[in-house]
Short mmCIF file of C-alpha atoms in Angstrom, two decimals:
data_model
loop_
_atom_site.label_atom_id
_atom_site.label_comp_id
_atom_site.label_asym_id
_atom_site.label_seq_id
_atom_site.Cartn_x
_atom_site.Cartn_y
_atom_site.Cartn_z
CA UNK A 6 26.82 72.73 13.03
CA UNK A 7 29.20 70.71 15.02
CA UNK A 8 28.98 69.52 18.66
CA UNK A 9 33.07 70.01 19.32
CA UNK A 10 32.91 67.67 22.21
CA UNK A 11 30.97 64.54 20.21
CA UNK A 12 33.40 64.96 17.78
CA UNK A 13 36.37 65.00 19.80
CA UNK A 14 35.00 61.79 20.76
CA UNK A 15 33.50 60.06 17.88
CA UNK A 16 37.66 61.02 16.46
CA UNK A 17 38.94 59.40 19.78
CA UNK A 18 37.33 56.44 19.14
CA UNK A 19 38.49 56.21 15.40
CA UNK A 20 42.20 56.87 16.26
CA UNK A 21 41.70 53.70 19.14
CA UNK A 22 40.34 51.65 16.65
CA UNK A 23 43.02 52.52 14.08
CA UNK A 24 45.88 51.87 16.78
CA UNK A 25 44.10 48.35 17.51
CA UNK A 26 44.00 47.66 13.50
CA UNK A 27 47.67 49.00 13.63
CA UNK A 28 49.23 46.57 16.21
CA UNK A 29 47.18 43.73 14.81
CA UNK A 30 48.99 44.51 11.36
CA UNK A 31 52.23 44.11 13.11
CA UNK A 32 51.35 41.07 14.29
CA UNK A 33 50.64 39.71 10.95
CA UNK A 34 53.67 41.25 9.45
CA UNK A 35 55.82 39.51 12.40
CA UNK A 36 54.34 35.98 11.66
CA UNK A 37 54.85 36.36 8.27
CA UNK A 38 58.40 37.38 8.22
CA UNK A 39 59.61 33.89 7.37
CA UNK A 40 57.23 32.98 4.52
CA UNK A 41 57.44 36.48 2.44
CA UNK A 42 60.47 38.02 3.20
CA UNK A 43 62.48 35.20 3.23
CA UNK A 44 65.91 37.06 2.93
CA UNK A 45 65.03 38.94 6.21
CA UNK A 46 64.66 35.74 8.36
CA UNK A 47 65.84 35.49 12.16
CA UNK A 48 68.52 33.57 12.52
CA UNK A 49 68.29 30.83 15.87
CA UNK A 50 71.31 30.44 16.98
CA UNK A 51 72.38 26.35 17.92
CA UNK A 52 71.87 25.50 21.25
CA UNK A 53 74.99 24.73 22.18
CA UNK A 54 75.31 28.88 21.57
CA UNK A 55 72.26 29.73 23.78
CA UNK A 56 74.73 29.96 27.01
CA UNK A 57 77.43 32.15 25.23
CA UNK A 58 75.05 33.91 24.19
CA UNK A 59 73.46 34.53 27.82
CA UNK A 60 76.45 35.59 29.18
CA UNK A 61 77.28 38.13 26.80
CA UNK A 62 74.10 39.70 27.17
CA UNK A 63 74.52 39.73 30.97
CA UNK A 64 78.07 41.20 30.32
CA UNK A 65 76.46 43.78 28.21
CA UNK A 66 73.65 44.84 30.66
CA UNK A 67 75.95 45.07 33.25
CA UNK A 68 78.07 47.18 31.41
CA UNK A 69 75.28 49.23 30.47
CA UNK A 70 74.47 49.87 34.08
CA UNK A 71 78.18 50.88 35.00
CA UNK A 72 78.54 53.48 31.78
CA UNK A 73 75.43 54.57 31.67
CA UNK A 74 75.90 58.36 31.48
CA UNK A 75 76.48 60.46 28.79
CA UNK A 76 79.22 63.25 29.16
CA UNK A 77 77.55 66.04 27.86
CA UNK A 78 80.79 67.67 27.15
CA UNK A 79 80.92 68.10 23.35
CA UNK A 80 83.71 69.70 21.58
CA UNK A 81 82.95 71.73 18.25
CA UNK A 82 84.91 70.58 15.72
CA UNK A 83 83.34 66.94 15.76
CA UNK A 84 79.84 66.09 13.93
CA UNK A 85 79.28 62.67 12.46
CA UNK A 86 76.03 62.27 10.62
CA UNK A 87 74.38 58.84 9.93
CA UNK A 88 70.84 58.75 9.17
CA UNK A 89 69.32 57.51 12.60
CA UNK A 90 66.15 54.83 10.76
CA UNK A 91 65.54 51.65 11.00
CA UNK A 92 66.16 49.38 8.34
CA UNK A 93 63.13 48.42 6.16
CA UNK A 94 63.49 44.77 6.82
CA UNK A 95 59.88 44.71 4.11
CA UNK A 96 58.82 43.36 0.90
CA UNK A 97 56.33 45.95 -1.48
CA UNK A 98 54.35 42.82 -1.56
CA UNK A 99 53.78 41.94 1.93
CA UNK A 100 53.62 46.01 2.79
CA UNK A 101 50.76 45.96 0.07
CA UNK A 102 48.88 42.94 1.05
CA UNK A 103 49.56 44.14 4.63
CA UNK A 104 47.93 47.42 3.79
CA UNK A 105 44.82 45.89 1.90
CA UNK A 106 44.14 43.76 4.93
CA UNK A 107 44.60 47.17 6.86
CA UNK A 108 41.71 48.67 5.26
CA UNK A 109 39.21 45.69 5.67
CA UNK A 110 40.12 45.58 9.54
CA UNK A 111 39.28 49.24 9.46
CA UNK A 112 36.02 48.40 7.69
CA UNK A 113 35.19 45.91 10.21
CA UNK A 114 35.98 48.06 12.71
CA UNK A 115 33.47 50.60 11.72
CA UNK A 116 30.57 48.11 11.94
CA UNK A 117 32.07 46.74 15.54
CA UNK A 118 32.12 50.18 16.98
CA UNK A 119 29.22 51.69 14.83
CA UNK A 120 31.38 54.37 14.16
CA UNK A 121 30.13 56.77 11.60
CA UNK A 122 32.63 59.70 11.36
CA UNK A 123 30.66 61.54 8.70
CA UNK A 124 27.30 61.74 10.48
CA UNK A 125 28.82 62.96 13.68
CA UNK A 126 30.89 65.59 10.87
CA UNK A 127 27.64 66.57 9.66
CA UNK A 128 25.54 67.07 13.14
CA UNK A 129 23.38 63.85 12.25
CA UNK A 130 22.55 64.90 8.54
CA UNK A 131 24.69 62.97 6.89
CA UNK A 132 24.02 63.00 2.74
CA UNK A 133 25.80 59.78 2.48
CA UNK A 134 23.93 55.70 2.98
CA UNK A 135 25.03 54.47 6.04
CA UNK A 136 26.91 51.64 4.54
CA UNK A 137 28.98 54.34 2.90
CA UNK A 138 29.76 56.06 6.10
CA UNK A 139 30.81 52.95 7.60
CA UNK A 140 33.04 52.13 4.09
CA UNK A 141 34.51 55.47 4.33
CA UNK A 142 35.46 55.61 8.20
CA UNK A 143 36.53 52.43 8.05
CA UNK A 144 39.20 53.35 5.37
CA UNK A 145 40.35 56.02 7.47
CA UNK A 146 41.11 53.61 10.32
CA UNK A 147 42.64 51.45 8.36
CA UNK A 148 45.07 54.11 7.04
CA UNK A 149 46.22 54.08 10.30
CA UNK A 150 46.49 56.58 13.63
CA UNK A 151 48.97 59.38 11.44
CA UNK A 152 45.52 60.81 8.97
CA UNK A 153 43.39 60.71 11.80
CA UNK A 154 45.71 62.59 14.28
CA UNK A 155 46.35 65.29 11.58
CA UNK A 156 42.73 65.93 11.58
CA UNK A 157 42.79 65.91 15.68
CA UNK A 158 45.04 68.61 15.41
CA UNK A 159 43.37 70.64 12.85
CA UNK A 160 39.77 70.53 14.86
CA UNK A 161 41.73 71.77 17.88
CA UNK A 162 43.29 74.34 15.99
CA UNK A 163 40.14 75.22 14.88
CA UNK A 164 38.15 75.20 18.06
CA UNK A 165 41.12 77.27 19.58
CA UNK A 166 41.91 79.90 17.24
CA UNK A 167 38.91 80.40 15.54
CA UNK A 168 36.05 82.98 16.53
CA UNK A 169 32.27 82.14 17.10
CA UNK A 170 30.17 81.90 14.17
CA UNK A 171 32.92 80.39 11.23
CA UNK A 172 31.08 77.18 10.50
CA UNK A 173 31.92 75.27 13.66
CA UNK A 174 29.29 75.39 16.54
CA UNK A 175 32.24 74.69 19.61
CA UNK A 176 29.56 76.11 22.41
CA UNK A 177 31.51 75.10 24.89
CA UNK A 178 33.71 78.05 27.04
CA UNK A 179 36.74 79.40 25.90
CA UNK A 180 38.78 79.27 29.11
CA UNK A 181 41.38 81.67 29.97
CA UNK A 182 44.43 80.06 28.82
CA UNK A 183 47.31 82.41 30.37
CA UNK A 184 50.81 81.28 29.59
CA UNK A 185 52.79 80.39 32.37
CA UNK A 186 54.55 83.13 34.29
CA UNK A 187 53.07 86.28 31.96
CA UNK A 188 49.82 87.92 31.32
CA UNK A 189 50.02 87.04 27.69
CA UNK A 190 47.56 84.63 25.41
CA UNK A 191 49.23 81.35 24.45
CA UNK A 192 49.62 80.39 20.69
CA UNK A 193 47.65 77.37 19.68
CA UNK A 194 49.10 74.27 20.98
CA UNK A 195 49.61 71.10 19.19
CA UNK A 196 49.17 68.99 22.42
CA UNK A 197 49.37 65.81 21.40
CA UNK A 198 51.68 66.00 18.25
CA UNK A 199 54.24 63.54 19.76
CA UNK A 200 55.05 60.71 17.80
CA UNK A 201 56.59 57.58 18.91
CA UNK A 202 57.10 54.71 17.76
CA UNK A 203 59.74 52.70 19.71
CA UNK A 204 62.21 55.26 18.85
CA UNK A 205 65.95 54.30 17.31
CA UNK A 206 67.24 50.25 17.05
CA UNK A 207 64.19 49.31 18.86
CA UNK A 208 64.53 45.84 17.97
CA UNK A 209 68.17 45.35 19.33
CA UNK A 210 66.47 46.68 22.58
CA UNK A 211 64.18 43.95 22.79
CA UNK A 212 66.62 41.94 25.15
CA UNK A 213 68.60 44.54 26.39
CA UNK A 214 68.37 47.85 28.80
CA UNK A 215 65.27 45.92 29.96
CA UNK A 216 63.38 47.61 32.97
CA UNK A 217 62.15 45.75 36.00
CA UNK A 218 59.24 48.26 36.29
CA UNK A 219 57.97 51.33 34.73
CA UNK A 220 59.92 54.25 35.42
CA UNK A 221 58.91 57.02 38.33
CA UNK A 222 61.26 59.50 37.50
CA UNK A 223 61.95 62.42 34.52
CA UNK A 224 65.12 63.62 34.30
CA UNK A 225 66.23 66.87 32.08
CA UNK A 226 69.10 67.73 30.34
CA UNK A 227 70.81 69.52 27.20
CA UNK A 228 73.29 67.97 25.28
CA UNK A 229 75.89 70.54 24.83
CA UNK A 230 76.30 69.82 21.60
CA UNK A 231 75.51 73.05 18.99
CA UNK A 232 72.01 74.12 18.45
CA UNK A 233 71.67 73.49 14.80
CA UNK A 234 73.40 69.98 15.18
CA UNK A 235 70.76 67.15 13.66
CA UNK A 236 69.35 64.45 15.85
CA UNK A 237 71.38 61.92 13.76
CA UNK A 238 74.48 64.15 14.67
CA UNK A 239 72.98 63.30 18.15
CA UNK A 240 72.73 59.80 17.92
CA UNK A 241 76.08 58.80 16.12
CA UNK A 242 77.85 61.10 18.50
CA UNK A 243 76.40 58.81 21.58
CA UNK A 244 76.53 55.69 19.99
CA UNK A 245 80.00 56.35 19.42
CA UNK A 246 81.13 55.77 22.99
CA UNK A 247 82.21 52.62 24.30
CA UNK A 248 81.66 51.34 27.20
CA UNK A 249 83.83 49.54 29.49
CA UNK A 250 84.11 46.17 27.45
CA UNK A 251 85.01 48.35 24.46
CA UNK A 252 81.33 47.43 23.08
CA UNK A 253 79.90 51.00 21.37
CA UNK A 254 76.65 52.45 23.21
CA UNK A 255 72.93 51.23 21.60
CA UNK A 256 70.98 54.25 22.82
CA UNK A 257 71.05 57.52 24.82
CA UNK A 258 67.64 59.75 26.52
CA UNK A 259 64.82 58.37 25.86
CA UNK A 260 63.79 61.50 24.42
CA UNK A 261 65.11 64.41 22.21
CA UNK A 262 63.97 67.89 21.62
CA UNK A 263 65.38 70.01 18.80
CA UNK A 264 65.63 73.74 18.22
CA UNK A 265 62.96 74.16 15.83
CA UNK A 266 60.50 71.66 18.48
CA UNK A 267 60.84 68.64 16.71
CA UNK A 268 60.43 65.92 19.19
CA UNK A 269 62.39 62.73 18.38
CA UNK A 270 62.37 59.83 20.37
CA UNK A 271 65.94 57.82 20.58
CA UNK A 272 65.66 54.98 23.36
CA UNK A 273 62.46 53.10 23.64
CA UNK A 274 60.28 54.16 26.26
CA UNK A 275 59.95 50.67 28.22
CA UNK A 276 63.80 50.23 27.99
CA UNK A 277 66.02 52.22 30.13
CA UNK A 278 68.58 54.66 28.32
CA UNK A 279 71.89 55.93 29.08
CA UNK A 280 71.77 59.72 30.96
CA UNK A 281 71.31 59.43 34.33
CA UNK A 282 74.35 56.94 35.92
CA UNK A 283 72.59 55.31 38.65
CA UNK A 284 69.22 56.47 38.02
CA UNK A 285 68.67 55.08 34.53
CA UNK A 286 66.51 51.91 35.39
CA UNK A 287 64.00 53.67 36.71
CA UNK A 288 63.96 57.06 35.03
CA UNK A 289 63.27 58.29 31.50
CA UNK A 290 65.70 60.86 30.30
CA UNK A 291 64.81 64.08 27.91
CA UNK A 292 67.33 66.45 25.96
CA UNK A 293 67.24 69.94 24.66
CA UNK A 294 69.42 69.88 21.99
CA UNK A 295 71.93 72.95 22.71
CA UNK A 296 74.67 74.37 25.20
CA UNK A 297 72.62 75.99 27.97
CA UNK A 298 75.71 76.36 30.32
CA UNK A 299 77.79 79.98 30.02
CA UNK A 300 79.46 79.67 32.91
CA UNK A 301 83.47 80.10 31.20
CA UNK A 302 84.89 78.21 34.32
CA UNK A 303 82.72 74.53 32.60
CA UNK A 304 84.66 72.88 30.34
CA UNK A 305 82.79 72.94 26.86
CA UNK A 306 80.09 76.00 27.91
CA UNK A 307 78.95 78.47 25.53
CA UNK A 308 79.65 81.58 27.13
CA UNK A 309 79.90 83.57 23.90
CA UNK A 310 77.31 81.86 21.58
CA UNK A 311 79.90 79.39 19.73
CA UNK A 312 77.64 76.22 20.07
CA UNK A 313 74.80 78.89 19.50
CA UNK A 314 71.85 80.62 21.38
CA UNK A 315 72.41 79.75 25.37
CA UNK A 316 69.20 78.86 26.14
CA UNK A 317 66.63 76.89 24.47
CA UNK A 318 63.69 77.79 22.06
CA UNK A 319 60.13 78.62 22.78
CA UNK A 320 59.25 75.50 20.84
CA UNK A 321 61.85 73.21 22.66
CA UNK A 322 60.53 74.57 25.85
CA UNK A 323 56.86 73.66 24.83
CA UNK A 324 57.66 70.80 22.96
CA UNK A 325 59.64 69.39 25.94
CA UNK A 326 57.07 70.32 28.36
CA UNK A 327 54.60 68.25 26.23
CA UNK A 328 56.49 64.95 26.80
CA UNK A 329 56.83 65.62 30.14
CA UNK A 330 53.49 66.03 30.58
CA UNK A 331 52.49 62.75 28.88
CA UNK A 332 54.82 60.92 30.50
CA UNK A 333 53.36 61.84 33.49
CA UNK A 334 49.98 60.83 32.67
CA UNK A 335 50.91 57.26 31.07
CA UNK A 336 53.35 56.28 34.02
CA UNK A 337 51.31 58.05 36.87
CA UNK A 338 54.29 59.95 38.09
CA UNK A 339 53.28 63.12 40.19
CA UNK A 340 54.16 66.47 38.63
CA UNK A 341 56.84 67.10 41.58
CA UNK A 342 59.72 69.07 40.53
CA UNK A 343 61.63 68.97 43.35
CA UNK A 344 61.47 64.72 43.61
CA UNK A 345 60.18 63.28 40.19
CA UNK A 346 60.71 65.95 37.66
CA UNK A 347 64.01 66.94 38.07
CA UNK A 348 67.26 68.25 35.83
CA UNK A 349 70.20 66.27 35.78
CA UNK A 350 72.39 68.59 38.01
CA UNK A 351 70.28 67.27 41.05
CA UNK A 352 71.63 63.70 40.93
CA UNK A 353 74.88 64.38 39.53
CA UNK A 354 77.87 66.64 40.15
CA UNK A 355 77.15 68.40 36.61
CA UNK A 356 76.25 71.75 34.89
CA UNK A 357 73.16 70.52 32.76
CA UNK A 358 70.61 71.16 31.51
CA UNK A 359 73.28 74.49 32.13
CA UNK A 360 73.04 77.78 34.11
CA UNK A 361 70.58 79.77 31.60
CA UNK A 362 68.25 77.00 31.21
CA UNK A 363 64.62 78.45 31.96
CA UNK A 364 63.74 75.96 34.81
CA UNK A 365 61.07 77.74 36.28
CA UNK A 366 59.64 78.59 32.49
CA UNK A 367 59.91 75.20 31.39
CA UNK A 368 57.78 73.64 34.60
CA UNK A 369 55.17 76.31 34.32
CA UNK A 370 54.74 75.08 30.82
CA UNK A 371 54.46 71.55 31.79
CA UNK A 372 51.94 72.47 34.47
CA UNK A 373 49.70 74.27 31.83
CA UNK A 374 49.67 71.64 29.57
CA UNK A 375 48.69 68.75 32.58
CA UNK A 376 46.08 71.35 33.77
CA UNK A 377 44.45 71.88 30.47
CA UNK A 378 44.41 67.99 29.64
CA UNK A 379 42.97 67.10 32.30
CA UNK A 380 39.88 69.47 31.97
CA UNK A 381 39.06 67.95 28.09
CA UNK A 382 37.43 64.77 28.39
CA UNK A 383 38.85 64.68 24.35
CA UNK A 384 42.30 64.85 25.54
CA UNK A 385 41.99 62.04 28.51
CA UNK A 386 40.24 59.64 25.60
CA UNK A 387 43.30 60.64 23.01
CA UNK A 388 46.02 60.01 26.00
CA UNK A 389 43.91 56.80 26.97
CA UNK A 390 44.37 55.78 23.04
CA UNK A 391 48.13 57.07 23.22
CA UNK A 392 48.85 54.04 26.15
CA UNK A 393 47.76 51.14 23.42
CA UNK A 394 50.67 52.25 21.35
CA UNK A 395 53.55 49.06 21.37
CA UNK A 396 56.86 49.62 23.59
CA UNK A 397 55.41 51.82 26.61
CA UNK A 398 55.47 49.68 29.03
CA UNK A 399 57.14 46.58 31.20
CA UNK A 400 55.62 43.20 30.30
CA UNK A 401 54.39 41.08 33.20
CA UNK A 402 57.11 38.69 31.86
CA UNK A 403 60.18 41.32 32.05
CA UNK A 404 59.42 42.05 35.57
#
């Protein structure tokens, strides 16, 4: 039988010790950029370019600030897909090498922590040597945080949906989960399944849309664009305004939730996007992807169902809610919805998130997922693990 809670923990502590192996492997790849992938090297620019150069990108950030709101007024005949990646600036070589290297960290890692997954797994009777436990959880740290979050979510899933007795010994209480606003039993909830990585062109954000601090403010919108659009639809659509120097936008929310709950993050979270004019440096920005507004009197509203359904999914709602929720717990921000969680139509004269958007629904939601984190000393260790992931926050040096 298994203790859910040691577990939870013993897991925690792999998927820290993975995101430490992961950040050193950047590291490694970073430095050796200009010895393996030669073609792929940074190009230093003379000095005699270093001032040009400063004053463009002082052009550009002030011209970020001045046009930094999106219109959220999307007509229906235009969709422009581009695949929104990153460009694998790799070589096989290095990625292998990069990856061996991976797994003897994760080895080492083991040994540091005296991790040993598979005891734990087996309530203390493990059939395996020791040295093999520590072989074997160290490979699965150094496969990195993705394995070992997909088994997070299936032992949740688990301890959630599944009754007393089915292998598992979860002793602990099952509380009485009510979903927000109805006397009705929640699904099982994913929690944590919110990846991020630094999001879309991350690296041409390094200098620009820089912060001065970490943002204290959530702001919510749709983007009136038509609920089966893609989030590369999304992206090429923003980055296809210009801004005042004629220069096309680099990024958008930080933050994008699709109809079927797909969350995909577009701006990085320690830069400042383009969705709030005004309130951008200091605020992150999230989108439902839809046309919430049926009011016919707004330009662009969906009154009739032509950009499709009016208000958002169950999943966006509790996908969204999700973000918010983290976000709230790795930037401290108070779970306020009249002063730090707010939609867009508070700070500017605009429609969105739209008239049928389920405000009260979607803040109950983010409420039930802050209360229930807070009570699972798993959760606060995962969301502690969560804040060593790369572009969160300012840098000392930024500020």
């Amino acid at each position: 039988m298994v203790n859910y809670d040691s577990f939870m923990v013993t897991l925690s502590t792999v998927f820290g010790a993975s995101l430490l192996v992961e950040r050193f492997l950047e590291f490694i790849k970073n430095i050796s950029e200009p010895f393996i992938g030669g073609k792929h090297k940074r190009i230093i620019p003379p000095l005699k370019d270093v001032d040009r150069k400063i004053d463009e990108l002082k052009k550009d950030i002030e011209a970020g600030k001045q046009d930094g709101e999106w219109d959220e007024r999307y007509p229906l005949n235009t969709v422009l897909v581009e695949p929104a990646t990153d460009p694998d600036d790799g070589t096989v070589s290095r990625a292998f090498v990069i990856q061996l290297m991976g797994f003897a960290l994760g080895i080492v890692a083991a040994h540091l922590f005296g991790v040993r997954l598979f005891e734990t797994l087996t309530g203390g009777s493990s059939p395996i040597a020791p040295w093999e436990d520590f072989l074997l959880t160290g490979l699965l740290i150094g496969g990195g945080s993705a394995p070992i979050h997909m088994l997070m979510r299936f032992v949740t899933r688990r301890k959630m949906g599944a009754p007393s007795g089915n292998g598992m010994d979860f002793s602990e209480e099952k509380e009485n989960q009510e979903k927000p606003g109805t006397g009705e039993e929640p699904p099982v909830v994913d929690e944590l399944d919110i990846p991020y990585s630094g999001g879309v062109d991350r690296d041409k954000l390094e200098w620009r849309h820089v912060r001065k601090e970490n943002p204290t403010l959530i702001v919510y919108h749709h983007t009136a664009m038509k609920h089966n659009s893609t989030f590369e639809d999304v992206v090429r659509v923003i980055k296809s305004r210009k801004d005042s120097s004629g220069n096309h936008w680099i990024t958008g929310y930080n933050c994008v939730i699709m109809a079927d709950g797909a969350i995909k993050p577009f701006c990085r979270w320690d830069r400042y996007g383009n969705h709030a004019r005004g309130y951008n440096m200091k605020s992150l920005g999230i989108a439902f992807n839809g046309n919430f507004e049926t009011d016919p009197r707004i330009p662009n509203s969906n009154p009739d169902g032509r950009y499709g359904p009016s208000r958002p999914t169950e999943a966006q709602i509790k996908a969204g809610a999700r973000v918010v929720a983290l976000w709230t717990f790795l930037y401290d921000i108070a779970p306020d919805f009249d002063n730090t969680i707010i939609p867009h139509n508070k700070i500017a004269q605009k429609a969105c998130p739209g008239s049928n958007f389920p405000y009260e629904e979607f803040s109950g939601w983010v409420e039930f997922y802050r209360n229930q984190w807070e009570k699972s000393p798993g959760m606060i260790k995962r969301i502690e693990a969560f804040k060593m992931k790369p572009y969160l926050y300012v840098s000392k040096s930024e500020k």
